Coordinates of C-alpha atoms and ligand atoms in Angstrom, one line a residue:
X1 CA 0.0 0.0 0.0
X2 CA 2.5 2.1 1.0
X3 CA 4.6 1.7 -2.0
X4 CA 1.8 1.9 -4.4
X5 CA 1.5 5.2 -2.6
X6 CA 5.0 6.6 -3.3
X7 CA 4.6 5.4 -7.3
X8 CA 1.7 7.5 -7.3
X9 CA 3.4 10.0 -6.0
X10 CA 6.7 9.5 -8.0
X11 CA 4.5 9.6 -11.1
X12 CA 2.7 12.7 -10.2
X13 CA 5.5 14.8 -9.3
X14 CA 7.1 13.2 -13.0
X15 CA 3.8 14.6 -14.4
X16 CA 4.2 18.1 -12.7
X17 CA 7.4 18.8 -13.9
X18 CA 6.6 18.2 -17.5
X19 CA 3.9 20.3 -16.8
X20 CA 6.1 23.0 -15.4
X21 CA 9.0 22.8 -18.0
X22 CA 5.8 23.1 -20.8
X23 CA 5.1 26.3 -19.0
X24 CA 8.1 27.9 -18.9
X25 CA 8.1 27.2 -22.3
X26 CA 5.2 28.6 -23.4
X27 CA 5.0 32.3 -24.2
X28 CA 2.8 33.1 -21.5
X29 CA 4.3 31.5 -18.7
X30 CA 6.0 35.1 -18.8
X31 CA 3.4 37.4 -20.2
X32 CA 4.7 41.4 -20.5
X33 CA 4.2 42.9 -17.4
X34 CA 2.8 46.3 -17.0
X35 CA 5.2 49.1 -15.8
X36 CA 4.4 52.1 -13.8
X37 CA 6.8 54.9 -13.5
X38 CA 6.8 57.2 -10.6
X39 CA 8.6 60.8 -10.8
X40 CA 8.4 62.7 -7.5
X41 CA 9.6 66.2 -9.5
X42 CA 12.9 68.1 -6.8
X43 CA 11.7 64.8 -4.2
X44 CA 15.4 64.7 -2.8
X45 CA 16.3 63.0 0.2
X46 CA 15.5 65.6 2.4
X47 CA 11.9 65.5 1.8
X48 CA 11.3 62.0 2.4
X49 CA 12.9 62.3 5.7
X50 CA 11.0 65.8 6.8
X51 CA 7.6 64.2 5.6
X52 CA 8.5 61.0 8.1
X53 CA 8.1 63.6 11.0
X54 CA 5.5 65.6 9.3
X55 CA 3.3 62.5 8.7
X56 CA 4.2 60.9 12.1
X57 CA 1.8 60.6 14.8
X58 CA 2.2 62.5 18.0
X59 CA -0.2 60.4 19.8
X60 CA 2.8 57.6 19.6
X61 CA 6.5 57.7 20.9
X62 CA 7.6 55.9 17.4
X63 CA 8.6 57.8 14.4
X64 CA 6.7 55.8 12.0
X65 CA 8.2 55.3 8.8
X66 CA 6.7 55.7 5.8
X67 CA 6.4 54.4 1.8
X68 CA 9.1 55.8 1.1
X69 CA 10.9 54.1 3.3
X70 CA 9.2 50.3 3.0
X71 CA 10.7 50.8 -0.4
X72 CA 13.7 52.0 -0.6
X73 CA 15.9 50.0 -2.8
X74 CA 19.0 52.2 -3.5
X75 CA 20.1 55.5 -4.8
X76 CA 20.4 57.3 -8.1
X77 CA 23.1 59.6 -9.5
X78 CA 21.5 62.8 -11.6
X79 CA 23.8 64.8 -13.2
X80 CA 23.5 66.0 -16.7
X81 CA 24.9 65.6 -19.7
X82 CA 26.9 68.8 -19.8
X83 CA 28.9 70.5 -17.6
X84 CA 26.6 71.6 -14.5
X85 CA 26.9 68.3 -12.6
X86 CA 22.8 69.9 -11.8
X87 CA 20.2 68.7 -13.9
X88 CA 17.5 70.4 -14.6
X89 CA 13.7 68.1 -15.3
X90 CA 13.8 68.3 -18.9
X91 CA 17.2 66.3 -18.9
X92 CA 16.4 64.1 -16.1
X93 CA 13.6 62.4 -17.3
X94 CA 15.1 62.0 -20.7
X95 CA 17.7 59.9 -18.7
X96 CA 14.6 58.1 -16.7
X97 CA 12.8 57.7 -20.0
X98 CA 15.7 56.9 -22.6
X99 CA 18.4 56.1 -21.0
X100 CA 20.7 58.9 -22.2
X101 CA 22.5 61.8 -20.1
X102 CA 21.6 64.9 -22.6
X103 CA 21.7 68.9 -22.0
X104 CA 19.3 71.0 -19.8
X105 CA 16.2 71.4 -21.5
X106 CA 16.5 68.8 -23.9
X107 CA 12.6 66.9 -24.0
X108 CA 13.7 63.5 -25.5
X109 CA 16.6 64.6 -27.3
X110 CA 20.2 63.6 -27.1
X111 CA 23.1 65.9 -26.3
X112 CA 23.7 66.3 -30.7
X113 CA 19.6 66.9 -30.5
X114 CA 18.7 64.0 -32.2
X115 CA 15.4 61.4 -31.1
X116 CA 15.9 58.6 -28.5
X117 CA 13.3 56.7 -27.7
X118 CA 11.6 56.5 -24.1
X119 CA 10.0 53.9 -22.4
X120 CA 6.6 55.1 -23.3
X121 CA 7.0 55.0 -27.1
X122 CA 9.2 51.8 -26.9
X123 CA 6.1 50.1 -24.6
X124 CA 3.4 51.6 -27.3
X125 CA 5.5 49.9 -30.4
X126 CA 4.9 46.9 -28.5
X127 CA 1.5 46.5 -28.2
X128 CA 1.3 48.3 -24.5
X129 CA -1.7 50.6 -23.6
X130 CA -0.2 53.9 -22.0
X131 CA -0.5 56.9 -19.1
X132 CA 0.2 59.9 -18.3
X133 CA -0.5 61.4 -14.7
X134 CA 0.7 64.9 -13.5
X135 CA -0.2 67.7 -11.5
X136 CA 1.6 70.3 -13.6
X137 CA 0.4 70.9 -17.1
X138 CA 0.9 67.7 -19.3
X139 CA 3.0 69.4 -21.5
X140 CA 5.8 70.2 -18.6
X141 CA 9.1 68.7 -18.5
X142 CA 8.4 65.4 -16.8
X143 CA 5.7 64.1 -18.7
X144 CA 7.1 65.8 -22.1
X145 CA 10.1 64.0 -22.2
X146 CA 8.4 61.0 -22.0
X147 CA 5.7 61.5 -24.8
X148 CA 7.9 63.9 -27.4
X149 CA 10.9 65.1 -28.7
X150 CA 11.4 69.0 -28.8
X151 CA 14.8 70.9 -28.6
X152 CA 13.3 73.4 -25.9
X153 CA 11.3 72.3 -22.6
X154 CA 10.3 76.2 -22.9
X155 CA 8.0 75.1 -26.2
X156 CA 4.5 74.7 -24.7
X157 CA 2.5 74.3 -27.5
X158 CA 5.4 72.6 -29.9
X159 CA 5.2 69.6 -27.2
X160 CA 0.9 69.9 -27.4
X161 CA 1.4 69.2 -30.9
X162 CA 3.8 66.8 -30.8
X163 CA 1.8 64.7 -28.4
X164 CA -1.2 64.4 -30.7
X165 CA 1.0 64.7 -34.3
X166 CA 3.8 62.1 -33.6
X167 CA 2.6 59.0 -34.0
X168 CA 3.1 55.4 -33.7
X169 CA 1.1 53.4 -36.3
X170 CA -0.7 56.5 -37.3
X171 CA -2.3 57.0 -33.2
X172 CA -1.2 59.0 -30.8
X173 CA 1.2 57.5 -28.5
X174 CA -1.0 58.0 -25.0
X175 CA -3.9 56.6 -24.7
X176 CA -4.6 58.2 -21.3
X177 CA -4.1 61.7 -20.2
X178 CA -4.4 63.5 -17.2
X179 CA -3.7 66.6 -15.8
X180 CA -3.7 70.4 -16.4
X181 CA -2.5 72.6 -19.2
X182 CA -6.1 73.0 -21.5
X183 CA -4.3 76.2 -23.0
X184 CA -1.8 74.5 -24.8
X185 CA -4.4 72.6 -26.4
X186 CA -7.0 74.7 -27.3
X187 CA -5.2 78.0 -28.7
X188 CA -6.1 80.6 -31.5
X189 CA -4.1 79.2 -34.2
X190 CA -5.3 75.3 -33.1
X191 CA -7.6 73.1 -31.3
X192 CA -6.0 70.0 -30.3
X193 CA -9.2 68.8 -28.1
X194 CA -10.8 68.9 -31.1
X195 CA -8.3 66.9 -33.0
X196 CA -8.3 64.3 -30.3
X197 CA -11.9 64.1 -30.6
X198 CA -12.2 63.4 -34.4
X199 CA -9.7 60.8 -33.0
X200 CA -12.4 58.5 -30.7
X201 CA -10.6 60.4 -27.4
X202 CA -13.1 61.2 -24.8
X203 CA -12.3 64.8 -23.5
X204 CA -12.9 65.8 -20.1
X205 CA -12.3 69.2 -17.8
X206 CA -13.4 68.8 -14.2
X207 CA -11.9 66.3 -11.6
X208 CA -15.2 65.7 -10.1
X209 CA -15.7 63.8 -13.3
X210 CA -12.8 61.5 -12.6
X211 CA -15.4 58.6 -12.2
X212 CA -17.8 59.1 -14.9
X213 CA -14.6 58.9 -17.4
X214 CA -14.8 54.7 -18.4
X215 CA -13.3 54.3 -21.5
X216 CA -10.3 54.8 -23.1
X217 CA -8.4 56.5 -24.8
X218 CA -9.3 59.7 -23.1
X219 CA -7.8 63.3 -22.6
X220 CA -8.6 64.5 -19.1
X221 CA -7.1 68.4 -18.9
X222 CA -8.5 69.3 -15.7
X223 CA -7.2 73.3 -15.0
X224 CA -5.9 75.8 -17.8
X225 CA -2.6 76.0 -16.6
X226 CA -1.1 73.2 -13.4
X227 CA -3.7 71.7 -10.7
X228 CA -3.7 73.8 -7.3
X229 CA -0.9 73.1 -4.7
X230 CA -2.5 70.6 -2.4
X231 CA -2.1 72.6 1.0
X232 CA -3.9 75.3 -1.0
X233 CA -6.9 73.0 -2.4
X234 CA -7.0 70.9 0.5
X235 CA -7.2 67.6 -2.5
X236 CA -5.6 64.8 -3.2
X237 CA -5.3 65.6 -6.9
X238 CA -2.4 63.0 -7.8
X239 CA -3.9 60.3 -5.9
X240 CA -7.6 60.6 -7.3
X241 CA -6.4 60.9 -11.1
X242 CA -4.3 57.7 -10.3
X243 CA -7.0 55.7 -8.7
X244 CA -8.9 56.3 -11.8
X245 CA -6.0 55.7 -13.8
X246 CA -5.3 52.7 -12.8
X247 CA -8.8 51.6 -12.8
X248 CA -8.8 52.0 -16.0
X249 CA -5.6 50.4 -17.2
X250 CA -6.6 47.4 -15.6
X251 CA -9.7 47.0 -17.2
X252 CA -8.7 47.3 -20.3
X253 CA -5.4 45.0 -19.8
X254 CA -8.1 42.3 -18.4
X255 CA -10.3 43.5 -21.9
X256 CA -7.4 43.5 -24.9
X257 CA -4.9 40.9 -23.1
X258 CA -2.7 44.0 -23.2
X259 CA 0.0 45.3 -20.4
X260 CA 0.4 49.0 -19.4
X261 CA 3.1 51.6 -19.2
X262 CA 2.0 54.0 -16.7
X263 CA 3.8 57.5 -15.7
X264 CA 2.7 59.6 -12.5
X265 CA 4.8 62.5 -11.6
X266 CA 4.1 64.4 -8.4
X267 CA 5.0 67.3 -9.9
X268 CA 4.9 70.2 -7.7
X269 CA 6.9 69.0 -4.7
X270 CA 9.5 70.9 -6.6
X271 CA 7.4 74.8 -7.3
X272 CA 7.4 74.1 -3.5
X273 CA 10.9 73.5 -2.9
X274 CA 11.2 76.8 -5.6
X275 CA 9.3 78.9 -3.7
X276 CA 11.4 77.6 0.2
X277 CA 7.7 77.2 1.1
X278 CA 8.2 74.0 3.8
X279 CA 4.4 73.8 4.6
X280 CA 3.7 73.4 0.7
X281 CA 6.2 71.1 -0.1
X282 CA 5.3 68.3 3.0
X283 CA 1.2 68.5 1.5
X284 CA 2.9 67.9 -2.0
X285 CA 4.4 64.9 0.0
X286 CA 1.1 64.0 1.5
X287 CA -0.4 63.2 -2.1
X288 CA 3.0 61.8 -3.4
X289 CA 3.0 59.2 -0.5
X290 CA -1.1 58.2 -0.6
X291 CA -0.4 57.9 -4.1
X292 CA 3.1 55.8 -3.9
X293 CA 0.9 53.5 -1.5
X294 CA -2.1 53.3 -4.0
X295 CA 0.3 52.2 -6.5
X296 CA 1.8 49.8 -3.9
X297 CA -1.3 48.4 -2.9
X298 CA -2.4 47.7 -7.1
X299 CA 1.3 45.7 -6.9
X300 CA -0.1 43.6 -4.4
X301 CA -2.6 43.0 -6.1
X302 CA -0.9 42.4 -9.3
X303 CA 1.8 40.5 -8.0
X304 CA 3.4 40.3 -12.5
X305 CA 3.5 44.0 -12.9
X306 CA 6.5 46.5 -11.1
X307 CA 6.5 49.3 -9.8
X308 CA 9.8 51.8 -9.8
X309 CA 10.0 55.8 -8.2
X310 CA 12.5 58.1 -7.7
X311 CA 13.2 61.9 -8.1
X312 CA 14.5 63.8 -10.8
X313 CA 17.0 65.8 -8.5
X314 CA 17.0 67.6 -5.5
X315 CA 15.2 71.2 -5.2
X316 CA 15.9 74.5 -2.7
X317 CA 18.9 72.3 -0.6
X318 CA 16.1 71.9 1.9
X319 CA 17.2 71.2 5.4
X320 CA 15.3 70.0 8.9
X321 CA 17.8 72.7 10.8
X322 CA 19.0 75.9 10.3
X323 CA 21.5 78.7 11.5
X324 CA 23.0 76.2 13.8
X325 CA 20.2 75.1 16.0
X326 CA 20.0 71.0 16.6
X327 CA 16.0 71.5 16.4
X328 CA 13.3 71.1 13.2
X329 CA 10.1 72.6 15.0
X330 CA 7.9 70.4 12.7
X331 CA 5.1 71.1 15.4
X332 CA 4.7 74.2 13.3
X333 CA 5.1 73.4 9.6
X334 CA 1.8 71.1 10.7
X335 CA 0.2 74.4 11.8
X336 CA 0.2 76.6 8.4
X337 CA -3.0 76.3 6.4
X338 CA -2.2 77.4 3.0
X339 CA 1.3 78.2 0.6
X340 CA 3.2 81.3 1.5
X341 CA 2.0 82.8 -1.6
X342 CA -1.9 82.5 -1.0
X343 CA -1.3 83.9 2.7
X344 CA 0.3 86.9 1.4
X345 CA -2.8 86.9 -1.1
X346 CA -5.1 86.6 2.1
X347 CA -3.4 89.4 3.7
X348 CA -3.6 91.4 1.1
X349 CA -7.1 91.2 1.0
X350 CA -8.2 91.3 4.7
X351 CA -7.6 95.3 5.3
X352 CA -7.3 95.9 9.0
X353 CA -8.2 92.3 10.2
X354 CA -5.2 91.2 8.7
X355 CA -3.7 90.1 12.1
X356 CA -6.9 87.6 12.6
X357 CA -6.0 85.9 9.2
X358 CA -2.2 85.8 10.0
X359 CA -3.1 84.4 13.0
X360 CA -5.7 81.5 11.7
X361 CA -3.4 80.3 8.5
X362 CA 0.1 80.4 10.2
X363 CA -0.3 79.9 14.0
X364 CA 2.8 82.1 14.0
X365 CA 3.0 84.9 17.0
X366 CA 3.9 88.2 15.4
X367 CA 7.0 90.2 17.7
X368 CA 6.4 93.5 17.6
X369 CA 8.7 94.2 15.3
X370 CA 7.8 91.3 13.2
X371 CA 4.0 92.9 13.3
X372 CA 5.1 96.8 12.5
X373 CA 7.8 95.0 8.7
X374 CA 4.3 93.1 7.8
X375 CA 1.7 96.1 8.5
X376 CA 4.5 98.8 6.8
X377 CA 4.1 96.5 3.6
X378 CA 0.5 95.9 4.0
X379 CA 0.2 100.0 4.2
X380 CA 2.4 100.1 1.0
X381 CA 0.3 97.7 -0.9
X382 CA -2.6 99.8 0.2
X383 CA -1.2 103.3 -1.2
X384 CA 0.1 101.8 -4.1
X385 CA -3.5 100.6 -5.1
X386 CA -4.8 104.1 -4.2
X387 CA -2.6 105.6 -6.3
X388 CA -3.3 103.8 -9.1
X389 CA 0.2 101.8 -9.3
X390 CA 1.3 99.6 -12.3
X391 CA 0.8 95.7 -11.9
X392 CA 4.6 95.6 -11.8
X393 CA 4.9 98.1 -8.8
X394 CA 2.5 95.7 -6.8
X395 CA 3.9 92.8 -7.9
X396 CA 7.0 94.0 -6.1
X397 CA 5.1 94.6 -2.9
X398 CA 3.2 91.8 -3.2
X399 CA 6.6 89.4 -3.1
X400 CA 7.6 91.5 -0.3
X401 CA 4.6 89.8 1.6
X402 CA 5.3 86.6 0.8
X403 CA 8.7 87.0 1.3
X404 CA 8.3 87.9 4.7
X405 CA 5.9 85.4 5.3
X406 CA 8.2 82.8 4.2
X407 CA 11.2 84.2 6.2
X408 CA 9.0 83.9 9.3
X409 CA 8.2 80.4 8.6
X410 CA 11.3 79.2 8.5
X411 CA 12.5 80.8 11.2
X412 CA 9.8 79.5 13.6
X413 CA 10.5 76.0 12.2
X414 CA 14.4 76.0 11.7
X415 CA 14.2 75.0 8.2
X416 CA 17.0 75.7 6.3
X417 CA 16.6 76.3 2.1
X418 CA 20.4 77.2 0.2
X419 CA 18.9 78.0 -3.8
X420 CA 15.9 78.7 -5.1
X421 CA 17.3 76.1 -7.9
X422 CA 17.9 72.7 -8.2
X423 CA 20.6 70.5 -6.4
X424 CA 22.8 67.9 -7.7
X425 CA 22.9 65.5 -4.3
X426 CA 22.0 61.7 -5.0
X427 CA 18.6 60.6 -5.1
X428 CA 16.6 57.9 -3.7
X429 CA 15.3 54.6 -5.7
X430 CA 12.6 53.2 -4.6
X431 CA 11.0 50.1 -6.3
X432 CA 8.1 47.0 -6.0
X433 CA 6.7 44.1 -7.3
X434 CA 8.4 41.6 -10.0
X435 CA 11.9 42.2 -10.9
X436 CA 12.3 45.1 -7.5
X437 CA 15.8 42.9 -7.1
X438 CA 17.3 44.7 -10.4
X439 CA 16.9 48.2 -9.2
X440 CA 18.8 47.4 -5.8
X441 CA 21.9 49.6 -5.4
X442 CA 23.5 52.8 -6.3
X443 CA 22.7 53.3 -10.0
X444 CA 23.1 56.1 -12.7
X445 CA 19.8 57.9 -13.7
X446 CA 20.0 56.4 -17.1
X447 CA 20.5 52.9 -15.9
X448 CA 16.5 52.8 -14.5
X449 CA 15.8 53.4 -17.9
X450 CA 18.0 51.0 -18.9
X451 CA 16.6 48.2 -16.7
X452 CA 13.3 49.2 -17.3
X453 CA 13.3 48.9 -21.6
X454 CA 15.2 45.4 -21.0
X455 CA 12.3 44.1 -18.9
X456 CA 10.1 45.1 -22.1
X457 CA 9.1 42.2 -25.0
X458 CA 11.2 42.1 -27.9
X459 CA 9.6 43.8 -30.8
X460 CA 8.8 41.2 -33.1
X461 CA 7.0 38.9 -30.8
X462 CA 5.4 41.3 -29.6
X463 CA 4.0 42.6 -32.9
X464 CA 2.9 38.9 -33.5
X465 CA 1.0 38.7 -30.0
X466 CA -0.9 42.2 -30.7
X467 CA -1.9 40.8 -34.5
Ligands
ZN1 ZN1 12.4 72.5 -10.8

């Protein structure tokens, strides 16, 4: 009995491995996978660590960590392909979509200004659907040198063009679309929305649409110009156009048998880190992390596809401590209700109860002296309206405010800012789901690319699947 047992056995486990070995075999024991891309825009190291505290719980003596941290796999070197050692976005996703160092500015272009292919073209030749998520306009660096190839980052409506006129099999390359931007599409001398129409895309304008959109391809341009900072908005803007997004890839990779290539930049961490405004840049971390976790979370669930972020560089040499003190008062970052530029806005605007509004967006107690430089300004901006000033004269006054405001901020809070530029420091890797091992390490920019278009099909097989 007990032998007839184990020769049943034997047999069976004969009869599984020809099984297996016929799996491997076959092309789709090791379908494509789908591929999503995340681009936190100026996310250096700095910011992941400052949004640990910022997102930590009080309640609790632990620092909790974060995303970021579960998935840290290594680091990323960012410098350019000329001189300046500090990138700017245009050149650094080139590198993160093609794989090639090239000159700031340069939107999918090479350093002698000829076309290299990024990930998202390479993934549409073979058969992939594709997305596009930001929070800036669609035609900004990030997502541009991902979808086109124009000499000039600078070219707004060149790269509108380009993203509905250069074509793979006569179609546009994206087959989803979101963000801001609508008036580099629909301008005096052309109507791109239009265009896209004749094309089958659906066209939509206002997030709270997000979940009526169910069908691709689609165009959703949800602000004229970029999506409102999220401390300002008090939304989750990256996070909601993902979730639908994804939703939507999904369904139509369980539909057409077809993977996706999926892009999401978090794109205004870095306007923050422009502006030194600390408050702004930790909400633009707040949507970059629920979003990094939403994408996590679809990995989980989709155990084949993978899942790879990082930064494009560093942005305002952001520090938790400044002018020598051994403290980041992160106590009061958590206090300020809106961006340095709308409080100036509100302060503007509030007359003599300016104080009251100061008092209810920062939390900040005015010294004396502190109270008398704001109310002089306020006083200025006041004549200067009487008077009938230029918009250029109050301009000046009105970054004066903000100014101030800013200074007083990170002063309360010890947070330390060197440039109003970018910064050439390492950046973080972070990556999940099948194949997370390859991205372990300290790697050039260009080599995620690199790693990511080897994990892609090769062409002709590829061609023959989609027939
Ligand atoms: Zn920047």
């Amino acid at each position: 009995m007990f032998c007839a047992l184990r020769k049943q056995s034997r047999a069976c486990i004969k009869r599984c491995l020809v099984g297996l070995s016929l799996l491997a075999s076959a092309s789709w024991a090791q379908p494509p996978q789908s591929l999503i891309v995340f681009i936190g825009d100026g996310m250096g190291p700095s910011y992941t660590s400052a949004y640990r505290y910022f997102a930590d719980d009080p309640a609790t003596e632990a620092k909790e960590t974060t995303v970021f941290d579960q998935l840290l796999v290594g680091m990323a070197r960012t410098y350019p392909g000329d001189k300046t050692l500090v990138t700017d976005s245009a050149a650094s996703a080139t590198a993160l979509a093609a794989g090639v160092k090239t000159y700031n500015g340069a939107i999918g272009l090479n350093v002698n200004k000829e076309r290299v292919e990024g990930l998202l073209e390479a993934a549409k030749k073979r058969g992939y659907i594709t997305g596009v998520v930001a929070t800036s306009t669609v035609t900004h660096a990030t997502p541009a040198a991902f979808l086109v190839h124009v000499q000039s980052r600078q070219s707004y409506a060149k790269i509108a063009d380009e993203i509905l006129d250069d074509r793979i099999n006569d179609k546009p390359k994206v087959d989803l679309l979101f963000g801001g931007g609508r008036k580099d599409f629909v301008r005096k001398d052309r109507d791109l929305v239009a265009e896209f129409r004749k094309l089958g895309y659906g066209y939509f304008t206002e997030l709270s649409q997000l979940e009526q959109i169910n069908q691709l391809p689609v165009l959703g341009l949800f602000a004229e110009e970029a999506l409102p900072h999220v401390i300002d908005s008090g939304q989750l803007h990256l996070e909601a156009m993902t979730r639908r997004a994804l939703n939507l890839l999904q369904s139509e990779h369980a539909g057409r048998g077809r993977p996706f290539f999926l892009l999401v930049e978090a794109s205004q961490i870095d306007w923050c880190g422009h502006a030194n405004d600390i408050a702004c840049a930790m909400h633009e971390m707040r949507d970059a992390a629920a979003t990094l976790s939403l994408l996590k979370e679809f990995v989980d669930r989709h155990p084949d596809s993978l899942l790879v972020a990082t930064a494009d560089h560093g942005t305002g040499g952001l520090s938790m401590g400044a002018n020598n003190r051994y403290e980041w008062d992160v106590e009061s970052v958590r206090r300020l209700g809106a961006s340095a530029s709308r409080i100036a806005r509100e302060l503007l605007a509030a007359g003599e109860n300016w104080p009251l509004v100061w008092q209810s967006l920062t939390g900040i107690r005015l010294e004396s002296r502190e109270h008398q430089g704001m109310q002089q300004l306020l006083d200025r901006a006041k004549t200067l309206v009487a008077e009938g000033a230029t918009d250029s004269q109050r301009e000046i006054v009105r970054k004066g405010v903000v100014n101030l405001t800013l200074a007083l901020i990170n002063q309360r809070s010890h947070t330390g800012w060197t440039t109003r530029g970018h910064t050439g420091e390492d950046v973080q890797l972070f990556a999940w789901g099948r194949g997370r091992e390859d991205f372990i390490g300290h790697l050039n920019n260009t080599d995620i690319a690199k790693r990511l278009h080897a994990r892609l099909p090769a062409l002709a097989d590829s061609e023959e699947k989609s027939r």
